[in-house]
mmCIF file of C-alpha atoms in Angstrom:
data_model
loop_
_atom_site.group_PDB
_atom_site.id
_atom_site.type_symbol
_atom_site.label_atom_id
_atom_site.label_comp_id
_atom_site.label_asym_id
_atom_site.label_seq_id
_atom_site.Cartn_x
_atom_site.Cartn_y
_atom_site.Cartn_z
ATOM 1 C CA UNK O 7 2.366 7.658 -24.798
ATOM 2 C CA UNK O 8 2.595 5.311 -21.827
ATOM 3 C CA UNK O 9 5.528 4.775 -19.894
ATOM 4 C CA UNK O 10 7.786 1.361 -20.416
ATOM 5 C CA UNK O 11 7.728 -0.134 -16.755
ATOM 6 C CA UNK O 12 9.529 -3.550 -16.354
ATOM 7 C CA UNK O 13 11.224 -5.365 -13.785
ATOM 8 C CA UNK O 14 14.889 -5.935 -14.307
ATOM 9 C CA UNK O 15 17.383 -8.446 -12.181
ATOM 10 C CA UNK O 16 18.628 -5.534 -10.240
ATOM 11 C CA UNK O 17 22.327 -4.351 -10.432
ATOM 12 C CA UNK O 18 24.323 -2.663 -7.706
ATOM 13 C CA UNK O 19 23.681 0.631 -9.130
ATOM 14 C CA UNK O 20 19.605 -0.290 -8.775
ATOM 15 C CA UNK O 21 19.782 -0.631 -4.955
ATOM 16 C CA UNK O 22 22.285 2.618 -4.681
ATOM 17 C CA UNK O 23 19.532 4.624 -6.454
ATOM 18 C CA UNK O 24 16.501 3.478 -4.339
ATOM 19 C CA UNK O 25 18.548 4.014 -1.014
ATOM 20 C CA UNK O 26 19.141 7.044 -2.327
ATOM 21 C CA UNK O 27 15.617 7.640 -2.889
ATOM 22 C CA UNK O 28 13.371 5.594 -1.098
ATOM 23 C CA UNK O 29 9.780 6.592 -0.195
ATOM 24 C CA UNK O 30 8.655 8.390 2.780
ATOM 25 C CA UNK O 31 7.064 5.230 4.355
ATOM 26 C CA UNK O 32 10.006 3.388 3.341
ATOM 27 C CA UNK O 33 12.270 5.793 4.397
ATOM 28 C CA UNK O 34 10.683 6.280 7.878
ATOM 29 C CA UNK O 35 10.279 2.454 8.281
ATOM 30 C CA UNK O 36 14.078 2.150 7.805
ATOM 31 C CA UNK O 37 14.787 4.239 10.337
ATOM 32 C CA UNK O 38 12.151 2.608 13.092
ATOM 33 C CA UNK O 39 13.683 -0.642 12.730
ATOM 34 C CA UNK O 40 16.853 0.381 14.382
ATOM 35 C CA UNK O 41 18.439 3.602 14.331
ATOM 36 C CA UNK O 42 21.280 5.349 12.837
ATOM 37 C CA UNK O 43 21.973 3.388 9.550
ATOM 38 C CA UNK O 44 21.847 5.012 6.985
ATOM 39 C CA UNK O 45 20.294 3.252 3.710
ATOM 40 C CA UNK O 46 22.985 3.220 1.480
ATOM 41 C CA UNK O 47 25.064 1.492 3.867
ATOM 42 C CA UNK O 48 22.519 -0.870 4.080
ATOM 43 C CA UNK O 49 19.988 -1.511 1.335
ATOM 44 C CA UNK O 50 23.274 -2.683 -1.314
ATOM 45 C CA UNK O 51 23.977 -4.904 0.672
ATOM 46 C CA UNK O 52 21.314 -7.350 0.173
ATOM 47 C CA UNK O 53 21.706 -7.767 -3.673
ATOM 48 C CA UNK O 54 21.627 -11.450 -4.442
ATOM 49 C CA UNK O 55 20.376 -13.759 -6.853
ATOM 50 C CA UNK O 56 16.996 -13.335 -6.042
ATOM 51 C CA UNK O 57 16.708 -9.302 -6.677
ATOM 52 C CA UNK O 58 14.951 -7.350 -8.756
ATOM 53 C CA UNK O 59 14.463 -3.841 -10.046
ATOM 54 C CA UNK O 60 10.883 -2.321 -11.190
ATOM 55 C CA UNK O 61 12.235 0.267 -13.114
ATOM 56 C CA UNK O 62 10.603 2.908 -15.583
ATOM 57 C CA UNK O 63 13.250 4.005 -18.139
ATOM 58 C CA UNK O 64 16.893 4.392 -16.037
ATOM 59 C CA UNK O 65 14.429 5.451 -12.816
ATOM 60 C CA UNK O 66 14.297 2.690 -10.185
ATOM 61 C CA UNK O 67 10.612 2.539 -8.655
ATOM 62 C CA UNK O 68 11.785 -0.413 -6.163
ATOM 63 C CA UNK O 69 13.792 -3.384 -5.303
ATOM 64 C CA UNK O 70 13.603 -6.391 -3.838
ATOM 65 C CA UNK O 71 14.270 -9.568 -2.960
ATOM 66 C CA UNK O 72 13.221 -12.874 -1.166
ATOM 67 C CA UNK O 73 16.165 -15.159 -0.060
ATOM 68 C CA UNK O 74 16.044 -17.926 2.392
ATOM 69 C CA UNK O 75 12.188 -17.327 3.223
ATOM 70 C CA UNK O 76 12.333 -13.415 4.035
ATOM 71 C CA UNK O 77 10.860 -11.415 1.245
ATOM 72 C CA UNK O 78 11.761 -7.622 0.937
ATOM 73 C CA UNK O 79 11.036 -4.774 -1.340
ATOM 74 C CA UNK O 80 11.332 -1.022 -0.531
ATOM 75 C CA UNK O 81 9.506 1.509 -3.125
ATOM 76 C CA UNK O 82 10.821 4.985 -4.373
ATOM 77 C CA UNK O 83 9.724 8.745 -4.336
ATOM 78 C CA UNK O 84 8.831 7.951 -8.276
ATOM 79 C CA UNK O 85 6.219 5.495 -7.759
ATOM 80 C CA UNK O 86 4.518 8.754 -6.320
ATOM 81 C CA UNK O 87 5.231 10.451 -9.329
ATOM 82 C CA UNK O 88 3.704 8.005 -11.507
ATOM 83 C CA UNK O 89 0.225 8.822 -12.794
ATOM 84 C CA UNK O 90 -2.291 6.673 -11.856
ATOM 85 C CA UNK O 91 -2.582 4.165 -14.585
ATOM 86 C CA UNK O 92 1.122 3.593 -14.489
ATOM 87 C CA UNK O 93 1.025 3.045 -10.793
ATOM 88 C CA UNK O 94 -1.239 0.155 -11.585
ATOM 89 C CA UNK O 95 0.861 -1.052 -13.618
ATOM 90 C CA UNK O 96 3.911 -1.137 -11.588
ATOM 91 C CA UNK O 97 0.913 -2.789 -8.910
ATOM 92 C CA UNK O 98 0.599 -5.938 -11.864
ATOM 93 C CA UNK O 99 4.081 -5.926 -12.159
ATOM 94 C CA UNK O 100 4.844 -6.889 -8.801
ATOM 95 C CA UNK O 101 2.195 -8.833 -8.233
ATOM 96 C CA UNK O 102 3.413 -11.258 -11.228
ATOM 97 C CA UNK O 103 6.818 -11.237 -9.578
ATOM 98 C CA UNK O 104 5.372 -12.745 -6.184
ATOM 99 C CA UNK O 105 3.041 -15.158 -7.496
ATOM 100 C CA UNK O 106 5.869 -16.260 -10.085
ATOM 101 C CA UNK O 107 7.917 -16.621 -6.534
ATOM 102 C CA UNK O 108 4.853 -18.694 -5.408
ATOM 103 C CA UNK O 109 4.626 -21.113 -8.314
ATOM 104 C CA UNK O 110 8.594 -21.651 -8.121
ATOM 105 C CA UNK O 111 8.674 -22.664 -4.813
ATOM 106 C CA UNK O 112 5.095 -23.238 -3.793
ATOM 107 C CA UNK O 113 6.051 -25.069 -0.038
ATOM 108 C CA UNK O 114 8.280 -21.889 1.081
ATOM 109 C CA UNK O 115 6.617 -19.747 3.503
ATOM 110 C CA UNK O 116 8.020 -16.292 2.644
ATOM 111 C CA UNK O 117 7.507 -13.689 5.680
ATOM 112 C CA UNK O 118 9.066 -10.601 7.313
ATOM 113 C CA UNK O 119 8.231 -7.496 9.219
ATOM 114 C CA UNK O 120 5.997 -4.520 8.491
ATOM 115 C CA UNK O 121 5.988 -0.875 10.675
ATOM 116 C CA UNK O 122 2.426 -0.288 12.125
ATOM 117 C CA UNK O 123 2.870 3.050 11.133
ATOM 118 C CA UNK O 124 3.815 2.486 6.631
ATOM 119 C CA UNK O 125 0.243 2.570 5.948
ATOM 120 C CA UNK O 126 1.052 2.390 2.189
ATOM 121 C CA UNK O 127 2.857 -0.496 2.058
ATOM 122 C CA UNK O 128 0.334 -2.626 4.809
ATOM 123 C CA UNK O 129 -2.240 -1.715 1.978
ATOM 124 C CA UNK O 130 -0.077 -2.757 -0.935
ATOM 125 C CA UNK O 131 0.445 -6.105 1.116
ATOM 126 C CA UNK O 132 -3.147 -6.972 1.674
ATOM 127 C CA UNK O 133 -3.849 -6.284 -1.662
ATOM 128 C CA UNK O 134 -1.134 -8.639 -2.355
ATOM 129 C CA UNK O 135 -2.811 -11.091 -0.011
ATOM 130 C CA UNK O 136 -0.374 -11.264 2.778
ATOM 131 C CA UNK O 137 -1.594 -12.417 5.995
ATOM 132 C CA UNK O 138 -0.422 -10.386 9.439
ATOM 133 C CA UNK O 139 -0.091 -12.093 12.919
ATOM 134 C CA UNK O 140 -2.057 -10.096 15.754
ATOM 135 C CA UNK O 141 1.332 -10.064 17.578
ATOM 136 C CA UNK O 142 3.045 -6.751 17.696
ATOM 137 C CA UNK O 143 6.825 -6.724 17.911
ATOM 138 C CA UNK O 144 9.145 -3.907 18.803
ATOM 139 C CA UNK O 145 11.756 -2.756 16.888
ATOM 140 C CA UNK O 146 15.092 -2.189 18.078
ATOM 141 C CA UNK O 147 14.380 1.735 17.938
ATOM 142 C CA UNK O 148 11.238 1.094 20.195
ATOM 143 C CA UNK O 149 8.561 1.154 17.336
ATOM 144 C CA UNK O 150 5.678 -1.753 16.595
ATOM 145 C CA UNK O 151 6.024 -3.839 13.669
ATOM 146 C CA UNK O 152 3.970 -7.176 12.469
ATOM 147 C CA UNK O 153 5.447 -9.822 10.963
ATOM 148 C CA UNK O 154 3.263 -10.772 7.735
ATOM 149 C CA UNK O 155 3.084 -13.598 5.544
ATOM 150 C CA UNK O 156 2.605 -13.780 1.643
#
């Protein structure tokens, strides 16, 4: 029986539970951008008319959003959980989102910042197609990031 994954306009209650939760990478690039937030001070905060939930059943697999140019999405411990072809399906899933992004406003150059060190999610965004400057930047907490562009 395969899983139901959709993506939802995300509630309040969608970025609680992926602060709560977020992935390893996620959770570890949080903290290298600047130090001592803590994510569910933060992550709520950004819910807007642009953000979305993935979600399988009640369980948020990630948010995000991508207001004013600056596209953002943080993943949860459950994508890990996921088997394999649900994974890819949660891949399709956001990948419809961002080129539906990309057809509604096709002259908007959406970008932001990546840790050098969240392997994962530099893989999920060149399979996405984002580009990455050569430029390293450091964070606040004294860790390299590249901006990216998608």
């Amino acid at each position: 029986m395969a899983l139901i994954i959709e993506k939802v306009k995300a509630t309040q209650g969608d970025l609680y539970a992926a602060a709560a939760d977020l992935s390893r990478g996620d959770l570890t690039e949080f903290h290298s951008l600047q130090s001592g937030r803590n994510p569910l001070d933060v992550i709520p905060k950004y819910l807007d008319e642009t953000t979305h939930a993935i979600k399988c059943g009640s369980l948020v697999l990630a948010v995000g959003g991508h207001a004013q140019g600056v596209i953002w999405f943080v993943t949860t411990n459950v994508v890990e959980m996921l088997p394999k072809g649900e994974r890819f399906r949660f891949y399709r899933i956001l990948k419809d989102h961002l080129r539906g992004i990309k057809e509604a406003a096709p002259d908007v150059s959406r970008t932001n910042f990546v840790s050098d060190e969240n392997y994962a999610h530099i893989r999920l965004l060149e399979s996405l197609g984002a580009r990455f400057s050569e430029v390293h930047y450091m964070s606040p907490a004294g860790f390299r990031f590249r901006q990216f562009w998608i």
